[in-house]
Amino acid sequence: MSINLITYDGGQLSAQDHALMAQAATGAGGIIYGCAATASGNQAIRIADGVGILLGRLFHITAQTLDVTLPSANYIGQVYVKIDLSNTEAPISLNVRTGATLEDLVSDADFNWS
């Protein structure tokens, strides 16, 4: 049996360790500052600079405009953050989903353990 102390002088805190602590403290997370979404014309959403946390993973958003296709007045939409740690080149993305109905957003309870 062994036990290792991570947070002490000389200890080494990994990104996973930090995410686990942050997730325990914040739960699923949310927007910390900024990230306001506003309509920008008929087919775009403007996202402001900001900072958020998702499942213990801190992220920064740089102001940007997202194209949105709403072919019908009956369509609805959502902007969401997707994290895929297996994608080492682009592990996070800001996405738009539209439709007459929308899929539920999913979260992996074991996200920080994989």
PDB file of N, CA, C and O in Angstrom, residues 17-71:
ATOM      1  N   ASP A  17      -4.260  16.767 -11.629  1.00  0.00           N
ATOM      2  CA  ASP A  17      -4.412  17.018 -10.196  1.00  0.00           C
ATOM      3  C   ASP A  17      -5.125  18.343  -9.954  1.00  0.00           C
ATOM      4  O   ASP A  17      -6.049  18.446  -9.147  1.00  0.00           O
ATOM      5  N   HIS A  18      -4.684  19.370 -10.667  1.00  0.00           N
ATOM      6  CA  HIS A  18      -5.284  20.693 -10.512  1.00  0.00           C
ATOM      7  C   HIS A  18      -6.750  20.661 -10.927  1.00  0.00           C
ATOM      8  O   HIS A  18      -7.621  21.233 -10.251  1.00  0.00           O
ATOM      9  N   ALA A  19      -7.059  20.001 -12.040  1.00  0.00           N
ATOM     10  CA  ALA A  19      -8.441  19.921 -12.516  1.00  0.00           C
ATOM     11  C   ALA A  19      -9.334  19.198 -11.515  1.00  0.00           C
ATOM     12  O   ALA A  19     -10.475  19.602 -11.286  1.00  0.00           O
ATOM     13  N   LEU A  20      -8.825  18.142 -10.914  1.00  0.00           N
ATOM     14  CA  LEU A  20      -9.615  17.414  -9.915  1.00  0.00           C
ATOM     15  C   LEU A  20      -9.932  18.300  -8.716  1.00  0.00           C
ATOM     16  O   LEU A  20     -11.060  18.299  -8.206  1.00  0.00           O
ATOM     17  N   MET A  21      -8.947  19.079  -8.256  1.00  0.00           N
ATOM     18  CA  MET A  21      -9.188  19.994  -7.133  1.00  0.00           C
ATOM     19  C   MET A  21     -10.185  21.077  -7.526  1.00  0.00           C
ATOM     20  O   MET A  21     -11.111  21.382  -6.770  1.00  0.00           O
ATOM     21  N   ALA A  22     -10.007  21.653  -8.707  1.00  0.00           N
ATOM     22  CA  ALA A  22     -10.905  22.716  -9.163  1.00  0.00           C
ATOM     23  C   ALA A  22     -12.321  22.184  -9.364  1.00  0.00           C
ATOM     24  O   ALA A  22     -13.299  22.860  -9.033  1.00  0.00           O
ATOM     25  N   GLN A  23     -12.454  20.978  -9.901  1.00  0.00           N
ATOM     26  CA  GLN A  23     -13.777  20.396 -10.096  1.00  0.00           C
ATOM     27  C   GLN A  23     -14.461  20.158  -8.748  1.00  0.00           C
ATOM     28  O   GLN A  23     -15.654  20.417  -8.599  1.00  0.00           O
ATOM     29  N   ALA A  24     -13.712  19.697  -7.759  1.00  0.00           N
ATOM     30  CA  ALA A  24     -14.285  19.484  -6.424  1.00  0.00           C
ATOM     31  C   ALA A  24     -14.766  20.807  -5.832  1.00  0.00           C
ATOM     32  O   ALA A  24     -15.789  20.863  -5.154  1.00  0.00           O
ATOM     33  N   ALA A  25     -14.036  21.884  -6.110  1.00  0.00           N
ATOM     34  CA  ALA A  25     -14.378  23.191  -5.553  1.00  0.00           C
ATOM     35  C   ALA A  25     -15.511  23.880  -6.312  1.00  0.00           C
ATOM     36  O   ALA A  25     -16.308  24.601  -5.707  1.00  0.00           O
ATOM     37  N   THR A  26     -15.592  23.657  -7.636  1.00  0.00           N
ATOM     38  CA  THR A  26     -16.552  24.411  -8.451  1.00  0.00           C
ATOM     39  C   THR A  26     -17.689  23.571  -9.015  1.00  0.00           C
ATOM     40  O   THR A  26     -18.611  24.117  -9.602  1.00  0.00           O
ATOM     41  N   GLY A  27     -17.624  22.258  -8.880  1.00  0.00           N
ATOM     42  CA  GLY A  27     -18.647  21.414  -9.500  1.00  0.00           C
ATOM     43  C   GLY A  27     -18.460  21.412 -11.001  1.00  0.00           C
ATOM     44  O   GLY A  27     -17.342  21.354 -11.498  1.00  0.00           O
ATOM     45  N   ALA A  28     -19.550  21.514 -11.749  1.00  0.00           N
ATOM     46  CA  ALA A  28     -19.470  21.491 -13.210  1.00  0.00           C
ATOM     47  C   ALA A  28     -18.779  22.734 -13.748  1.00  0.00           C
ATOM     48  O   ALA A  28     -18.186  22.711 -14.811  1.00  0.00           O
ATOM     49  N   GLY A  29     -18.848  23.843 -12.991  1.00  0.00           N
ATOM     50  CA  GLY A  29     -18.182  25.074 -13.415  1.00  0.00           C
ATOM     51  C   GLY A  29     -19.148  26.087 -13.979  1.00  0.00           C
ATOM     52  O   GLY A  29     -20.345  26.050 -13.715  1.00  0.00           O
ATOM     53  N   GLY A  30     -18.624  26.976 -14.785  1.00  0.00           N
ATOM     54  CA  GLY A  30     -19.421  28.027 -15.387  1.00  0.00           C
ATOM     55  C   GLY A  30     -18.542  29.183 -15.811  1.00  0.00           C
ATOM     56  O   GLY A  30     -17.322  29.082 -15.844  1.00  0.00           O
ATOM     57  N   ILE A  31     -19.178  30.277 -16.113  1.00  0.00           N
ATOM     58  CA  ILE A  31     -18.462  31.482 -16.538  1.00  0.00           C
ATOM     59  C   ILE A  31     -17.967  32.223 -15.297  1.00  0.00           C
ATOM     60  O   ILE A  31     -18.729  32.472 -14.367  1.00  0.00           O
ATOM     61  N   ILE A  32     -16.686  32.547 -15.283  1.00  0.00           N
ATOM     62  CA  ILE A  32     -16.095  33.302 -14.175  1.00  0.00           C
ATOM     63  C   ILE A  32     -16.183  34.797 -14.458  1.00  0.00           C
ATOM     64  O   ILE A  32     -16.502  35.592 -13.580  1.00  0.00           O
ATOM     65  N   TYR A  33     -15.912  35.160 -15.714  1.00  0.00           N
ATOM     66  CA  TYR A  33     -15.926  36.580 -16.085  1.00  0.00           C
ATOM     67  C   TYR A  33     -16.186  36.707 -17.582  1.00  0.00           C
ATOM     68  O   TYR A  33     -15.627  35.946 -18.379  1.00  0.00           O
ATOM     69  N   GLY A  34     -17.019  37.662 -17.972  1.00  0.00           N
ATOM     70  CA  GLY A  34     -17.223  37.980 -19.384  1.00  0.00           C
ATOM     71  C   GLY A  34     -17.992  36.899 -20.134  1.00  0.00           C
ATOM     72  O   GLY A  34     -18.932  36.313 -19.617  1.00  0.00           O
ATOM     73  N   CYS A  35     -17.578  36.657 -21.376  1.00  0.00           N
ATOM     74  CA  CYS A  35     -18.162  35.648 -22.264  1.00  0.00           C
ATOM     75  C   CYS A  35     -19.601  35.956 -22.664  1.00  0.00           C
ATOM     76  O   CYS A  35     -20.348  35.046 -23.042  1.00  0.00           O
ATOM     77  N   ALA A  36     -20.010  37.228 -22.566  1.00  0.00           N
ATOM     78  CA  ALA A  36     -21.389  37.578 -22.919  1.00  0.00           C
ATOM     79  C   ALA A  36     -21.644  37.278 -24.390  1.00  0.00           C
ATOM     80  O   ALA A  36     -20.805  37.537 -25.247  1.00  0.00           O
ATOM     81  N   ALA A  37     -22.817  36.738 -24.672  1.00  0.00           N
ATOM     82  CA  ALA A  37     -23.227  36.430 -26.041  1.00  0.00           C
ATOM     83  C   ALA A  37     -24.308  37.413 -26.461  1.00  0.00           C
ATOM     84  O   ALA A  37     -25.286  37.613 -25.734  1.00  0.00           O
ATOM     85  N   THR A  38     -24.113  38.036 -27.617  1.00  0.00           N
ATOM     86  CA  THR A  38     -25.102  38.975 -28.144  1.00  0.00           C
ATOM     87  C   THR A  38     -25.312  38.710 -29.629  1.00  0.00           C
ATOM     88  O   THR A  38     -24.408  38.236 -30.320  1.00  0.00           O
ATOM     89  N   ALA A  39     -26.523  39.030 -30.109  1.00  0.00           N
ATOM     90  CA  ALA A  39     -26.815  38.882 -31.535  1.00  0.00           C
ATOM     91  C   ALA A  39     -25.969  39.878 -32.305  1.00  0.00           C
ATOM     92  O   ALA A  39     -25.778  41.018 -31.888  1.00  0.00           O
ATOM     93  N   SER A  40     -25.447  39.431 -33.429  1.00  0.00           N
ATOM     94  CA  SER A  40     -24.620  40.281 -34.290  1.00  0.00           C
ATOM     95  C   SER A  40     -25.129  40.102 -35.719  1.00  0.00           C
ATOM     96  O   SER A  40     -24.607  39.304 -36.483  1.00  0.00           O
ATOM     97  N   GLY A  41     -26.205  40.798 -36.041  1.00  0.00           N
ATOM     98  CA  GLY A  41     -26.834  40.607 -37.343  1.00  0.00           C
ATOM     99  C   GLY A  41     -27.805  39.441 -37.273  1.00  0.00           C
ATOM    100  O   GLY A  41     -28.106  38.908 -36.206  1.00  0.00           O
ATOM    101  N   ASN A  42     -28.287  39.015 -38.427  1.00  0.00           N
ATOM    102  CA  ASN A  42     -29.298  37.961 -38.480  1.00  0.00           C
ATOM    103  C   ASN A  42     -28.736  36.564 -38.308  1.00  0.00           C
ATOM    104  O   ASN A  42     -29.427  35.657 -37.869  1.00  0.00           O
ATOM    105  N   GLN A  43     -27.487  36.340 -38.670  1.00  0.00           N
ATOM    106  CA  GLN A  43     -26.942  34.983 -38.695  1.00  0.00           C
ATOM    107  C   GLN A  43     -25.623  34.860 -37.936  1.00  0.00           C
ATOM    108  O   GLN A  43     -24.769  34.068 -38.312  1.00  0.00           O
ATOM    109  N   ALA A  44     -25.469  35.630 -36.857  1.00  0.00           N
ATOM    110  CA  ALA A  44     -24.207  35.573 -36.110  1.00  0.00           C
ATOM    111  C   ALA A  44     -24.423  35.894 -34.641  1.00  0.00           C
ATOM    112  O   ALA A  44     -25.372  36.589 -34.275  1.00  0.00           O
ATOM    113  N   ILE A  45     -23.538  35.362 -33.820  1.00  0.00           N
ATOM    114  CA  ILE A  45     -23.525  35.647 -32.383  1.00  0.00           C
ATOM    115  C   ILE A  45     -22.127  36.135 -32.029  1.00  0.00           C
ATOM    116  O   ILE A  45     -21.134  35.524 -32.408  1.00  0.00           O
ATOM    117  N   ARG A  46     -22.061  37.226 -31.307  1.00  0.00           N
ATOM    118  CA  ARG A  46     -20.793  37.785 -30.857  1.00  0.00           C
ATOM    119  C   ARG A  46     -20.551  37.316 -29.428  1.00  0.00           C
ATOM    120  O   ARG A  46     -21.395  37.478 -28.553  1.00  0.00           O
ATOM    121  N   ILE A  47     -19.394  36.705 -29.192  1.00  0.00           N
ATOM    122  CA  ILE A  47     -18.996  36.256 -27.861  1.00  0.00           C
ATOM    123  C   ILE A  47     -17.880  37.181 -27.379  1.00  0.00           C
ATOM    124  O   ILE A  47     -16.886  37.375 -28.079  1.00  0.00           O
ATOM    125  N   ALA A  48     -18.035  37.758 -26.194  1.00  0.00           N
ATOM    126  CA  ALA A  48     -17.043  38.684 -25.641  1.00  0.00           C
ATOM    127  C   ALA A  48     -15.886  37.915 -25.000  1.00  0.00           C
ATOM    128  O   ALA A  48     -16.005  36.737 -24.674  1.00  0.00           O
ATOM    129  N   ASP A  49     -14.755  38.619 -24.814  1.00  0.00           N
ATOM    130  CA  ASP A  49     -13.626  38.059 -24.061  1.00  0.00           C
ATOM    131  C   ASP A  49     -14.125  37.563 -22.710  1.00  0.00           C
ATOM    132  O   ASP A  49     -15.039  38.154 -22.131  1.00  0.00           O
ATOM    133  N   GLY A  50     -13.508  36.509 -22.214  1.00  0.00           N
ATOM    134  CA  GLY A  50     -13.892  36.047 -20.897  1.00  0.00           C
ATOM    135  C   GLY A  50     -13.133  34.820 -20.447  1.00  0.00           C
ATOM    136  O   GLY A  50     -12.265  34.299 -21.156  1.00  0.00           O
ATOM    137  N   VAL A  51     -13.487  34.376 -19.260  1.00  0.00           N
ATOM    138  CA  VAL A  51     -12.841  33.234 -18.621  1.00  0.00           C
ATOM    139  C   VAL A  51     -13.930  32.346 -18.026  1.00  0.00           C
ATOM    140  O   VAL A  51     -14.919  32.832 -17.479  1.00  0.00           O
ATOM    141  N   GLY A  52     -13.724  31.039 -18.143  1.00  0.00           N
ATOM    142  CA  GLY A  52     -14.670  30.094 -17.556  1.00  0.00           C
ATOM    143  C   GLY A  52     -13.946  28.869 -17.044  1.00  0.00           C
ATOM    144  O   GLY A  52     -12.729  28.712 -17.209  1.00  0.00           O
ATOM    145  N   ILE A  53     -14.702  27.999 -16.422  1.00  0.00           N
ATOM    146  CA  ILE A  53     -14.163  26.735 -15.937  1.00  0.00           C
ATOM    147  C   ILE A  53     -15.193  25.656 -16.232  1.00  0.00           C
ATOM    148  O   ILE A  53     -16.387  25.855 -16.043  1.00  0.00           O
ATOM    149  N   LEU A  54     -14.725  24.542 -16.770  1.00  0.00           N
ATOM    150  CA  LEU A  54     -15.600  23.424 -17.116  1.00  0.00           C
ATOM    151  C   LEU A  54     -14.973  22.144 -16.584  1.00  0.00           C
ATOM    152  O   LEU A  54     -13.854  21.788 -16.968  1.00  0.00           O
ATOM    153  N   LEU A  55     -15.664  21.491 -15.655  1.00  0.00           N
ATOM    154  CA  LEU A  55     -15.163  20.267 -15.037  1.00  0.00           C
ATOM    155  C   LEU A  55     -13.723  20.429 -14.540  1.00  0.00           C
ATOM    156  O   LEU A  55     -12.872  19.565 -14.717  1.00  0.00           O
ATOM    157  N   GLY A  56     -13.449  21.583 -13.926  1.00  0.00           N
ATOM    158  CA  GLY A  56     -12.139  21.830 -13.346  1.00  0.00           C
ATOM    159  C   GLY A  56     -11.099  22.351 -14.320  1.00  0.00           C
ATOM    160  O   GLY A  56      -9.977  22.654 -13.915  1.00  0.00           O
ATOM    161  N   ARG A  57     -11.447  22.475 -15.597  1.00  0.00           N
ATOM    162  CA  ARG A  57     -10.494  22.935 -16.612  1.00  0.00           C
ATOM    163  C   ARG A  57     -10.761  24.407 -16.925  1.00  0.00           C
ATOM    164  O   ARG A  57     -11.827  24.770 -17.424  1.00  0.00           O
ATOM    165  N   LEU A  58      -9.786  25.252 -16.618  1.00  0.00           N
ATOM    166  CA  LEU A  58      -9.880  26.689 -16.844  1.00  0.00           C
ATOM    167  C   LEU A  58      -9.691  26.997 -18.324  1.00  0.00           C
ATOM    168  O   LEU A  58      -8.829  26.416 -18.977  1.00  0.00           O
ATOM    169  N   PHE A  59     -10.523  27.913 -18.867  1.00  0.00           N
ATOM    170  CA  PHE A  59     -10.372  28.321 -20.265  1.00  0.00           C
ATOM    171  C   PHE A  59     -10.559  29.823 -20.416  1.00  0.00           C
ATOM    172  O   PHE A  59     -11.216  30.458 -19.594  1.00  0.00           O
ATOM    173  N   HIS A  60      -9.953  30.363 -21.456  1.00  0.00           N
ATOM    174  CA  HIS A  60     -10.088  31.767 -21.836  1.00  0.00           C
ATOM    175  C   HIS A  60     -10.743  31.804 -23.209  1.00  0.00           C
ATOM    176  O   HIS A  60     -10.381  31.019 -24.089  1.00  0.00           O
ATOM    177  N   ILE A  61     -11.678  32.729 -23.395  1.00  0.00           N
ATOM    178  CA  ILE A  61     -12.292  32.954 -24.701  1.00  0.00           C
ATOM    179  C   ILE A  61     -11.844  34.319 -25.192  1.00  0.00           C
ATOM    180  O   ILE A  61     -11.921  35.301 -24.450  1.00  0.00           O
ATOM    181  N   THR A  62     -11.369  34.362 -26.415  1.00  0.00           N
ATOM    182  CA  THR A  62     -11.048  35.623 -27.072  1.00  0.00           C
ATOM    183  C   THR A  62     -12.290  36.049 -27.846  1.00  0.00           C
ATOM    184  O   THR A  62     -12.948  35.211 -28.475  1.00  0.00           O
ATOM    185  N   ALA A  63     -12.619  37.329 -27.796  1.00  0.00           N
ATOM    186  CA  ALA A  63     -13.818  37.827 -28.484  1.00  0.00           C
ATOM    187  C   ALA A  63     -13.844  37.322 -29.921  1.00  0.00           C
ATOM    188  O   ALA A  63     -12.820  37.330 -30.609  1.00  0.00           O
ATOM    189  N   GLN A  64     -15.010  36.866 -30.339  1.00  0.00           N
ATOM    190  CA  GLN A  64     -15.162  36.326 -31.689  1.00  0.00           C
ATOM    191  C   GLN A  64     -16.620  36.339 -32.104  1.00  0.00           C
ATOM    192  O   GLN A  64     -17.518  36.468 -31.270  1.00  0.00           O
ATOM    193  N   THR A  65     -16.837  36.196 -33.395  1.00  0.00           N
ATOM    194  CA  THR A  65     -18.185  36.104 -33.941  1.00  0.00           C
ATOM    195  C   THR A  65     -18.380  34.708 -34.500  1.00  0.00           C
ATOM    196  O   THR A  65     -17.544  34.207 -35.256  1.00  0.00           O
ATOM    197  N   LEU A  66     -19.472  34.075 -34.111  1.00  0.00           N
ATOM    198  CA  LEU A  66     -19.803  32.729 -34.570  1.00  0.00           C
ATOM    199  C   LEU A  66     -20.950  32.805 -35.574  1.00  0.00           C
ATOM    200  O   LEU A  66     -21.964  33.464 -35.307  1.00  0.00           O
ATOM    201  N   ASP A  67     -20.796  32.161 -36.715  1.00  0.00           N
ATOM    202  CA  ASP A  67     -21.869  32.093 -37.699  1.00  0.00           C
ATOM    203  C   ASP A  67     -22.936  31.121 -37.220  1.00  0.00           C
ATOM    204  O   ASP A  67     -22.624  30.042 -36.713  1.00  0.00           O
ATOM    205  N   VAL A  68     -24.187  31.513 -37.397  1.00  0.00           N
ATOM    206  CA  VAL A  68     -25.311  30.685 -36.972  1.00  0.00           C
ATOM    207  C   VAL A  68     -26.294  30.588 -38.135  1.00  0.00           C
ATOM    208  O   VAL A  68     -26.713  31.601 -38.678  1.00  0.00           O
ATOM    209  N   THR A  69     -26.664  29.365 -38.497  1.00  0.00           N
ATOM    210  CA  THR A  69     -27.634  29.164 -39.557  1.00  0.00           C
ATOM    211  C   THR A  69     -28.970  28.801 -38.921  1.00  0.00           C
ATOM    212  O   THR A  69     -29.108  27.742 -38.301  1.00  0.00           O
ATOM    213  N   LEU A  70     -29.933  29.699 -39.068  1.00  0.00           N
ATOM    214  CA  LEU A  70     -31.294  29.457 -38.582  1.00  0.00           C
ATOM    215  C   LEU A  70     -32.233  29.526 -39.785  1.00  0.00           C
ATOM    216  O   LEU A  70     -32.772  30.582 -40.101  1.00  0.00           O
ATOM    217  N   PRO A  71     -32.419  28.409 -40.492  1.00  0.00           N
ATOM    218  CA  PRO A  71     -33.208  28.428 -41.723  1.00  0.00           C
ATOM    219  C   PRO A  71     -34.697  28.671 -41.501  1.00  0.00           C
ATOM    220  O   PRO A  71     -35.429  28.927 -42.441  1.00  0.00           O
TER     221      PRO A  71
END
